[in-house]
PDB file of C-alpha atoms in Angstrom:
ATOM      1  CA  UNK A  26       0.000   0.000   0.000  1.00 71.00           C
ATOM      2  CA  UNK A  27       1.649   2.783  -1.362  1.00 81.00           C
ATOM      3  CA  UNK A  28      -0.854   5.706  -0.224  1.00 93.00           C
ATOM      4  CA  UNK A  29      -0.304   8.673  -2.558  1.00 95.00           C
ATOM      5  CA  UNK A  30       2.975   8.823  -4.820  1.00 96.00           C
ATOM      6  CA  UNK A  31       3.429  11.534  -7.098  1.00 97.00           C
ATOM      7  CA  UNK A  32       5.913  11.753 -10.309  1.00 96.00           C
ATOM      8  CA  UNK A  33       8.029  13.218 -10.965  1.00 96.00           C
ATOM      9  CA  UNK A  34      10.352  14.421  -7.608  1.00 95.00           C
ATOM     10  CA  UNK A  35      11.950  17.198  -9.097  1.00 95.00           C
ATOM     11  CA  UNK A  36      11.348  19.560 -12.449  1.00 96.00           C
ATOM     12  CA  UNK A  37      13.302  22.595 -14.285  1.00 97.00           C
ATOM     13  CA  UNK A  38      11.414  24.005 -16.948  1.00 96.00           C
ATOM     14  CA  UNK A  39      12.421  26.860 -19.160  1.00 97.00           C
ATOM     15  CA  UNK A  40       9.797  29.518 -19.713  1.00 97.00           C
ATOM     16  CA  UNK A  41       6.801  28.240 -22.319  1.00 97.00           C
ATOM     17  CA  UNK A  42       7.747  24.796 -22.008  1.00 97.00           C
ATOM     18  CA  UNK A  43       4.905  22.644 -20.940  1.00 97.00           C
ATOM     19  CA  UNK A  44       4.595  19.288 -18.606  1.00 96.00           C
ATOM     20  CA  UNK A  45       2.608  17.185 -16.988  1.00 97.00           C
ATOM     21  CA  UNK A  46       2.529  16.315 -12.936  1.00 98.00           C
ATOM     22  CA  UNK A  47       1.635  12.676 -12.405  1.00 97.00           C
ATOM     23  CA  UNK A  48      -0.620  11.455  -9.318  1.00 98.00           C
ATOM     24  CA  UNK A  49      -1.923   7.819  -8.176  1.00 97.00           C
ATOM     25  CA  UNK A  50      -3.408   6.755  -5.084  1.00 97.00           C
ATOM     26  CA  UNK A  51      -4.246   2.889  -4.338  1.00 95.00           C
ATOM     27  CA  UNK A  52      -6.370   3.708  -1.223  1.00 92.00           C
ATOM     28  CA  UNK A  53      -9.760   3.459  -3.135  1.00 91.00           C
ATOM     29  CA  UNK A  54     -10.593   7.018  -2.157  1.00 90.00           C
ATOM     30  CA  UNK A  55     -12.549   9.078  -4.348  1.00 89.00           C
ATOM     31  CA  UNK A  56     -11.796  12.358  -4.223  1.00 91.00           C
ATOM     32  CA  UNK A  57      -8.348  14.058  -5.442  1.00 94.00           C
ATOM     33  CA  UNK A  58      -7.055  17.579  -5.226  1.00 95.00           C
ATOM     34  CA  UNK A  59      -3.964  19.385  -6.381  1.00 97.00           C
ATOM     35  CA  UNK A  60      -2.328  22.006  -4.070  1.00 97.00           C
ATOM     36  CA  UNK A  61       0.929  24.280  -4.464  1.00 97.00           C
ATOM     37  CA  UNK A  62       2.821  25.746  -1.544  1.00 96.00           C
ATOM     38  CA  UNK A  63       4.608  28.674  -1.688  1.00 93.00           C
ATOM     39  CA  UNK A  64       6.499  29.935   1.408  1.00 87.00           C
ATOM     40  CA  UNK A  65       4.604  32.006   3.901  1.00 85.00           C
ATOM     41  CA  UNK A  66       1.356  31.215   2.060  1.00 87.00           C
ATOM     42  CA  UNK A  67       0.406  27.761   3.013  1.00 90.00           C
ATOM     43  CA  UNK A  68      -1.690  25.253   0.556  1.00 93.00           C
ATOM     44  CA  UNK A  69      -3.963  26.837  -1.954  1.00 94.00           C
ATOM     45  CA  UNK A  70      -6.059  24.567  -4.121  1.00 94.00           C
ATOM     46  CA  UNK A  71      -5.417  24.697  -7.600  1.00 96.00           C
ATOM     47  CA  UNK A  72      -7.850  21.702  -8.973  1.00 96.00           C
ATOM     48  CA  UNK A  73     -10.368  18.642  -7.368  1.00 94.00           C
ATOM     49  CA  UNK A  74     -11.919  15.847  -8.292  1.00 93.00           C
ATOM     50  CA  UNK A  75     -15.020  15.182  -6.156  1.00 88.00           C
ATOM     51  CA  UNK A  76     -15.060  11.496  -7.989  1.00 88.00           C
ATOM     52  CA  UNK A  77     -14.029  10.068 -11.151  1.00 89.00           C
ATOM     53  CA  UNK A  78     -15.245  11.778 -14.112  1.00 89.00           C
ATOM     54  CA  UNK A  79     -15.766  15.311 -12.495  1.00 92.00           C
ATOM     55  CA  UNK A  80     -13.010  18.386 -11.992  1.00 95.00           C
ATOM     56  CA  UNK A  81     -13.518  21.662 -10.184  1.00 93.00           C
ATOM     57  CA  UNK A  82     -11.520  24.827 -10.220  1.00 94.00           C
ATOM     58  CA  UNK A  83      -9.864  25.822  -6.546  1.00 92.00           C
ATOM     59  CA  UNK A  84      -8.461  29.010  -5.381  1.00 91.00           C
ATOM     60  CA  UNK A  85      -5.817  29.178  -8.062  1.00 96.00           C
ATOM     61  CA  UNK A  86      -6.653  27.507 -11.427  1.00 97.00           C
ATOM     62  CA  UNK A  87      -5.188  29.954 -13.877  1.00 96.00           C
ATOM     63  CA  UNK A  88      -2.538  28.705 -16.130  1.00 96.00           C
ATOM     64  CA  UNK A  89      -3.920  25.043 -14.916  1.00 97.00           C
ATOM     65  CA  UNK A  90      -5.465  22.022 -16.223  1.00 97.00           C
ATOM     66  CA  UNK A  91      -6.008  18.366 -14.810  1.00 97.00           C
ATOM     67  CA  UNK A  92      -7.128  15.088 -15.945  1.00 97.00           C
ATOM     68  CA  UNK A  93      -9.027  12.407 -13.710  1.00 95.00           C
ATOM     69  CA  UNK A  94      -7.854   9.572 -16.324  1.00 89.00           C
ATOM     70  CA  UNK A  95      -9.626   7.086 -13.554  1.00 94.00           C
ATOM     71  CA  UNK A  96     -10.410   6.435 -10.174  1.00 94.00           C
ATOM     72  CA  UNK A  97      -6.336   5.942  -9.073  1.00 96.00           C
ATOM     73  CA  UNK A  98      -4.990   9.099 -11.232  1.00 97.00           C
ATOM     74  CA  UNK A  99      -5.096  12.329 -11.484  1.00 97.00           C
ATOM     75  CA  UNK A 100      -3.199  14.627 -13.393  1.00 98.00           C
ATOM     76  CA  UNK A 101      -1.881  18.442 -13.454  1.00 98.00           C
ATOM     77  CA  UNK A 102      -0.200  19.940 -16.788  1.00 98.00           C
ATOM     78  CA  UNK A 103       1.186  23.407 -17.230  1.00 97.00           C
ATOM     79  CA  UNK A 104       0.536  23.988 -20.605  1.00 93.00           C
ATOM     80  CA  UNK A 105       2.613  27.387 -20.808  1.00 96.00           C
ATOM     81  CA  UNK A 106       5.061  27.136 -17.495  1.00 96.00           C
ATOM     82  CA  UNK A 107       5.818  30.573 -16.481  1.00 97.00           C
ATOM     83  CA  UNK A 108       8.064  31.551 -13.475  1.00 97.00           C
ATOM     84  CA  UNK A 109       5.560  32.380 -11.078  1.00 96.00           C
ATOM     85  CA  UNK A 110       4.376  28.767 -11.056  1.00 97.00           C
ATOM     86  CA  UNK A 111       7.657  27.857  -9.569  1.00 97.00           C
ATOM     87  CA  UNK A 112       6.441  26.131  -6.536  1.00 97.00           C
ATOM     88  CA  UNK A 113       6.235  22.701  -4.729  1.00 96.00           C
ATOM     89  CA  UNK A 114       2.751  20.651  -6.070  1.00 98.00           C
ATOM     90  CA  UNK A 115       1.039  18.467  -3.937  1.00 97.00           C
ATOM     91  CA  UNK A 116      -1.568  15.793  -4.426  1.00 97.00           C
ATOM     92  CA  UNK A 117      -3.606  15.004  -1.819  1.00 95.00           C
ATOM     93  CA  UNK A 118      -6.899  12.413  -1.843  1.00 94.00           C
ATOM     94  CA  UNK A 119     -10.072  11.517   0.374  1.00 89.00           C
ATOM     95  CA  UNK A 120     -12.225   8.734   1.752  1.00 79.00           C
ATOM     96  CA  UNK A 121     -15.933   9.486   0.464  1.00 65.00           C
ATOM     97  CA  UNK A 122     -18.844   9.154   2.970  1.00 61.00           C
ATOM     98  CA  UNK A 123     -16.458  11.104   6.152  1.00 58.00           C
ATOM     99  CA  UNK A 124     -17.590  14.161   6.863  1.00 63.00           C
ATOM    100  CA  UNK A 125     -13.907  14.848   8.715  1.00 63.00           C
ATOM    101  CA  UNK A 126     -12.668  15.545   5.661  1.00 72.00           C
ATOM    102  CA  UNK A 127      -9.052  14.056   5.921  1.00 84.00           C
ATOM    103  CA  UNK A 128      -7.166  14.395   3.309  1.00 89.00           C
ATOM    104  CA  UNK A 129      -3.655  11.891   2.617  1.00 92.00           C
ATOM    105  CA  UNK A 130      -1.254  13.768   1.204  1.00 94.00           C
ATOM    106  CA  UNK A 131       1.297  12.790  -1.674  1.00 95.00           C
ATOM    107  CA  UNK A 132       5.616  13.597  -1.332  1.00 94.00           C
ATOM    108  CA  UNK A 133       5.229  16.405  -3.622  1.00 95.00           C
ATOM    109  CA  UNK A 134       7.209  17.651  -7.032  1.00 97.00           C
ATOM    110  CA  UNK A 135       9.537  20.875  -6.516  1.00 96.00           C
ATOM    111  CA  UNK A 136       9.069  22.890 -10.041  1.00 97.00           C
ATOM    112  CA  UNK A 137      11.306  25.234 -10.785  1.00 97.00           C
ATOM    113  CA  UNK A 138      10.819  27.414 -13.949  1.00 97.00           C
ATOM    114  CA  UNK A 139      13.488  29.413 -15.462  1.00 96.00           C
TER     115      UNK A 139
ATOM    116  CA  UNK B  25     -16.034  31.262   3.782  1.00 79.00           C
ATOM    117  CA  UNK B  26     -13.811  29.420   5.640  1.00 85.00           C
ATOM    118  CA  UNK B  27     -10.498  30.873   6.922  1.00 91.00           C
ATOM    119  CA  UNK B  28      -7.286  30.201   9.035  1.00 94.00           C
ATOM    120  CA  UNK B  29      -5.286  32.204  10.848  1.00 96.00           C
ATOM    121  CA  UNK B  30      -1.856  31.069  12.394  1.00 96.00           C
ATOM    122  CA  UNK B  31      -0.068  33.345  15.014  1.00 94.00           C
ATOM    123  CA  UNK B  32       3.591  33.568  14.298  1.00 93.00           C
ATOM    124  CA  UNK B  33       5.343  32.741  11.142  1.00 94.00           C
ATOM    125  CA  UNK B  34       8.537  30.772  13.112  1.00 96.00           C
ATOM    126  CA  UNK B  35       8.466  29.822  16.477  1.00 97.00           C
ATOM    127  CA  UNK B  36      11.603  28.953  18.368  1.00 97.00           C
ATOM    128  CA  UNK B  37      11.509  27.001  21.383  1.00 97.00           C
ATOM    129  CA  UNK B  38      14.428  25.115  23.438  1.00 97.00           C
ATOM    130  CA  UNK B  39      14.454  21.267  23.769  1.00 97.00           C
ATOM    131  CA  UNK B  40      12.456  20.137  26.518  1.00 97.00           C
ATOM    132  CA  UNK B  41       9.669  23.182  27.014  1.00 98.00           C
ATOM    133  CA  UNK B  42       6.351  23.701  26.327  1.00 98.00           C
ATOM    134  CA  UNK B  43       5.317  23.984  22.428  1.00 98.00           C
ATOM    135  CA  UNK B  44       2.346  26.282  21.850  1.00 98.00           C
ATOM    136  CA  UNK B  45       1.367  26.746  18.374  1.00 98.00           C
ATOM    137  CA  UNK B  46      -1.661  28.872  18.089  1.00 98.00           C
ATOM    138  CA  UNK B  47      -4.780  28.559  15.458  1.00 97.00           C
ATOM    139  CA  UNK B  48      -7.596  30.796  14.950  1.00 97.00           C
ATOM    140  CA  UNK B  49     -10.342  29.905  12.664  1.00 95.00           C
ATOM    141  CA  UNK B  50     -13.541  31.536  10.941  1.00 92.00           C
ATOM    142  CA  UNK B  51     -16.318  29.288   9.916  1.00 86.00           C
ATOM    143  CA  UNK B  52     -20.022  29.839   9.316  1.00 80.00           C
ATOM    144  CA  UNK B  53     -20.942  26.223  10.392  1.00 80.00           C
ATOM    145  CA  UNK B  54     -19.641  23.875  13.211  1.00 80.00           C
ATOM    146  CA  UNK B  55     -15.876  23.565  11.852  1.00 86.00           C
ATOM    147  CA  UNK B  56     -14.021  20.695  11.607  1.00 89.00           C
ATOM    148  CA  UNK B  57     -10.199  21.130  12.233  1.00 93.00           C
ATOM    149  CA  UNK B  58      -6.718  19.642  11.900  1.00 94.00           C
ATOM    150  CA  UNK B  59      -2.868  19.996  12.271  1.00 97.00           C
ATOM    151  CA  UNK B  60      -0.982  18.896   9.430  1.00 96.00           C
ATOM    152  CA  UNK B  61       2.669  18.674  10.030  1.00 97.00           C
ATOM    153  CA  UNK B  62       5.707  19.129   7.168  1.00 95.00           C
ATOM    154  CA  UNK B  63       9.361  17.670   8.132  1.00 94.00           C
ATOM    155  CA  UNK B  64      11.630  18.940   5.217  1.00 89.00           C
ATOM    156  CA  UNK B  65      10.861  18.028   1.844  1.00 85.00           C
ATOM    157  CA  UNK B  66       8.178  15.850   3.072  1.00 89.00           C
ATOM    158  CA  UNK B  67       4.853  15.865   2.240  1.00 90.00           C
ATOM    159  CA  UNK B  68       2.064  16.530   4.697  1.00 94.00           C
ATOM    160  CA  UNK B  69       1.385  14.519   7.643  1.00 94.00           C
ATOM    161  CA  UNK B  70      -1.613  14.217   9.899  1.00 94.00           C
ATOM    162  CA  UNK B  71      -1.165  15.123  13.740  1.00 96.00           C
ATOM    163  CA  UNK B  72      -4.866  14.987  15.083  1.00 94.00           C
ATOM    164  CA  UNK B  73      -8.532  16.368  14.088  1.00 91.00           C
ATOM    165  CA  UNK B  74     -11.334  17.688  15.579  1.00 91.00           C
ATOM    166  CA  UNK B  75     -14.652  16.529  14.130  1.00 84.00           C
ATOM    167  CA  UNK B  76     -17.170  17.541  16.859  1.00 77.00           C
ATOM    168  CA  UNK B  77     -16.583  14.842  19.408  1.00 76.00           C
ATOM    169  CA  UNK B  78     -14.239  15.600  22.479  1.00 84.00           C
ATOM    170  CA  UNK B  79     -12.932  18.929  22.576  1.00 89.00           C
ATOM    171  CA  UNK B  80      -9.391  17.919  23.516  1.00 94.00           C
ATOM    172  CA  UNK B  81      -8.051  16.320  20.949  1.00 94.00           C
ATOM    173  CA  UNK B  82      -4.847  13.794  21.260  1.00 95.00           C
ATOM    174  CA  UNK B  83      -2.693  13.122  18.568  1.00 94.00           C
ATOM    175  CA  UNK B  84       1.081  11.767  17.455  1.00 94.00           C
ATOM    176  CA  UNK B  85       3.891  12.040  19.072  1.00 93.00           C
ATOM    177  CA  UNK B  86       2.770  13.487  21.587  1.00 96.00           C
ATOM    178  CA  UNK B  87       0.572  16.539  20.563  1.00 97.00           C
ATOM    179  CA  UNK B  88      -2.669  17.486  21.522  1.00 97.00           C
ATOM    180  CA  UNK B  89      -4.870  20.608  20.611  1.00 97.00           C
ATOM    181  CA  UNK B  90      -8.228  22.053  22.553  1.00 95.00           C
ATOM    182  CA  UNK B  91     -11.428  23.254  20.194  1.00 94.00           C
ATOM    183  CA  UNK B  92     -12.389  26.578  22.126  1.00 94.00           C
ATOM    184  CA  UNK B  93     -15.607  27.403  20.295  1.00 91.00           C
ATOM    185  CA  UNK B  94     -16.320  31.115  22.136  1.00 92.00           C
ATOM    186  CA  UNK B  95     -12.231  31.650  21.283  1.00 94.00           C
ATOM    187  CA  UNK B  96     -12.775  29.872  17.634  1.00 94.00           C
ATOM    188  CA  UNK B  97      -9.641  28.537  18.550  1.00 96.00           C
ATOM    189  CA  UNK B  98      -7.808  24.910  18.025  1.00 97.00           C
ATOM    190  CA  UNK B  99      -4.318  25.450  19.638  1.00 98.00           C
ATOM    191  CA  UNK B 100      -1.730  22.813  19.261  1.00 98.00           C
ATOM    192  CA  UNK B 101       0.830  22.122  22.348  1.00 98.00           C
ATOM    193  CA  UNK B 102       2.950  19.755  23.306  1.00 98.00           C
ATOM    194  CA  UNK B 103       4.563  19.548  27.193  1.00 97.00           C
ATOM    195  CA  UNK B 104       8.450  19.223  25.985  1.00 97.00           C
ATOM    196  CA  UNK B 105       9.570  19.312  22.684  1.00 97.00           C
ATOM    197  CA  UNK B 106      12.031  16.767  20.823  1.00 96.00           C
ATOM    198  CA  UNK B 107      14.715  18.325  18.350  1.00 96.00           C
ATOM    199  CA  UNK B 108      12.587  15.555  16.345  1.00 96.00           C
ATOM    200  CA  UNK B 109       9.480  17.719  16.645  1.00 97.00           C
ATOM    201  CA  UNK B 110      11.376  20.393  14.194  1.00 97.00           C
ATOM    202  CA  UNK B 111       9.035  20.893  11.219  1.00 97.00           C
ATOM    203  CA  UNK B 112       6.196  23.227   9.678  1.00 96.00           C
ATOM    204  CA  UNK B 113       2.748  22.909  11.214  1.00 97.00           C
ATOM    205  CA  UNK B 114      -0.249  23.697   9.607  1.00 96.00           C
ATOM    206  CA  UNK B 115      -3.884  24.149  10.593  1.00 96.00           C
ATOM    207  CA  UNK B 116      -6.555  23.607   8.438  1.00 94.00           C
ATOM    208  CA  UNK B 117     -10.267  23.844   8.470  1.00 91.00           C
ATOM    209  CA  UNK B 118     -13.157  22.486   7.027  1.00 85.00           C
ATOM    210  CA  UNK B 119     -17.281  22.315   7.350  1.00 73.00           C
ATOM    211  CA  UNK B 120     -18.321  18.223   6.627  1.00 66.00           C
ATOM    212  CA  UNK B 121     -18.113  17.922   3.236  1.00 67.00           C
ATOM    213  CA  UNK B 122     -15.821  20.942   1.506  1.00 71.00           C
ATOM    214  CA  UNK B 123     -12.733  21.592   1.269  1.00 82.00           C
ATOM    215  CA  UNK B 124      -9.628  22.084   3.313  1.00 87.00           C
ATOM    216  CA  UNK B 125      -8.362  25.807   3.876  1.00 91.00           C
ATOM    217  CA  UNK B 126      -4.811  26.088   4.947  1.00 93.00           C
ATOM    218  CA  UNK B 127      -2.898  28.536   7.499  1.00 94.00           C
ATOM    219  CA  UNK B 128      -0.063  30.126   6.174  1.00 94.00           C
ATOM    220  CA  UNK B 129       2.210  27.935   8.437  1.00 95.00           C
ATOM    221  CA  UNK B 130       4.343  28.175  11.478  1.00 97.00           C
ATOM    222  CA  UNK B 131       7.936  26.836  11.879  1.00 96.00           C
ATOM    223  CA  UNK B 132       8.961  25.458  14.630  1.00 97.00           C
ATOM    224  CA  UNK B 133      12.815  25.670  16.162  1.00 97.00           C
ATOM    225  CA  UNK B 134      13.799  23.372  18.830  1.00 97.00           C
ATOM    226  CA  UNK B 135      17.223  24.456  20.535  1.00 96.00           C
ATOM    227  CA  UNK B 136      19.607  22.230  22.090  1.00 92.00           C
TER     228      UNK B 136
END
């Protein structure tokens, strides 16, 4: 049982270039989210997935888009990467039917773009 | 809307004392509430929630955090801190079935 494991670790992208942020979770949960953390500002929500086959825009969706390919993956891409997306992206997921809310969180990919 | 509020970007403490990490939340409906903790380049890690059960709340390593509804606060302390305990802390918040909004983070400093 793996929990959450994101791909890739590490990134450098040069202005424009694009890419796409891998997630999988094997904990049968239904709901997905993508976060990035910036220092002093905490998590903001980019992107969720309630359930499979549904996407939502966060806090911060601009310059953005995901993918629930299934029930296990969910995916961020940066079609444009442009400096101020330099951040650390984290995938997070949820059991459906608890009302706590608790979310298991992924290692994380540190993006830098030049 | 939901929001967090965490006193005190970095908090320094020496090994052995009390650890008081403070959280103050704003929520239009019975909240529920955690503390997330971040070891270096690590991802997130759950300490302990509060989902409308007991008020005190006990969690890992030692941690525990008090829901004060007339303070709308969820307080995290610990009775002697580990150099081990070194890490970012997060609160979050939550009504049943939304989303999580993060604090900005506090850092906490253990001294030998």
């Amino acid at each position: 049982n793996a929990g959450v494991t994101q791909t890739p670790k590490f990134q450098v992208l040069k202005t424009g270039q694009s890419m796409t942020l891998q997630c999988a979770q094997d904990m049968n949960h239904n709901s997905m989210y993508w976060y990035r953390q910036d220092p002093g500002m905490g998590l903001r929500l980019i992107y969720y997935s309630a359930s499979e086959g549904t996407t939502d825009k966060g806090e911060v969706p601009n310059g953005y888009n995901v993918s629930r390919l299934n029930k296990r993956e969910f995916s961020l891409r940066l079609e444009s990467a442009a400096p101020s997306q330099t951040s650390v992206y984290f995938c997070a997921s949820r059991r459906l039917n608890r009302g706590d809310n608790e979310q298991f969180f992924g290692p994380g990919t540190r993006l830098t773009v030049l | 809307a939901q929001s967090v509020t965490q006193l005190g970007s970095h908090v320094s403490v020496s090994e052995g004392a009390l650890v008081l990490l403070r959280c103050n939340y704003s929520s239009s409906v019975p909240p529920y509430l955690f503390w997330y903790v971040q070891y270096p380049n690590q991802g997130l890690q759950l300490l302990l929630k509060y989902t409308s059960a007991a008020t005190l709340v006990k969690g890992i390593n030692g941690f525990e955090a008090e829901f004060k509804k007339s303070e709308t606060s969820f307080h995290l302390t610990k009775p002697s801190a580990h150099m081990s305990d070194a890490a970012e802390y997060f609160c979050a918040v939550s009504d049943p079935y939304s989303k999580l909004v993060f604090g900005a983070g506090t850092i906490l400093r253990v001294k030998s």
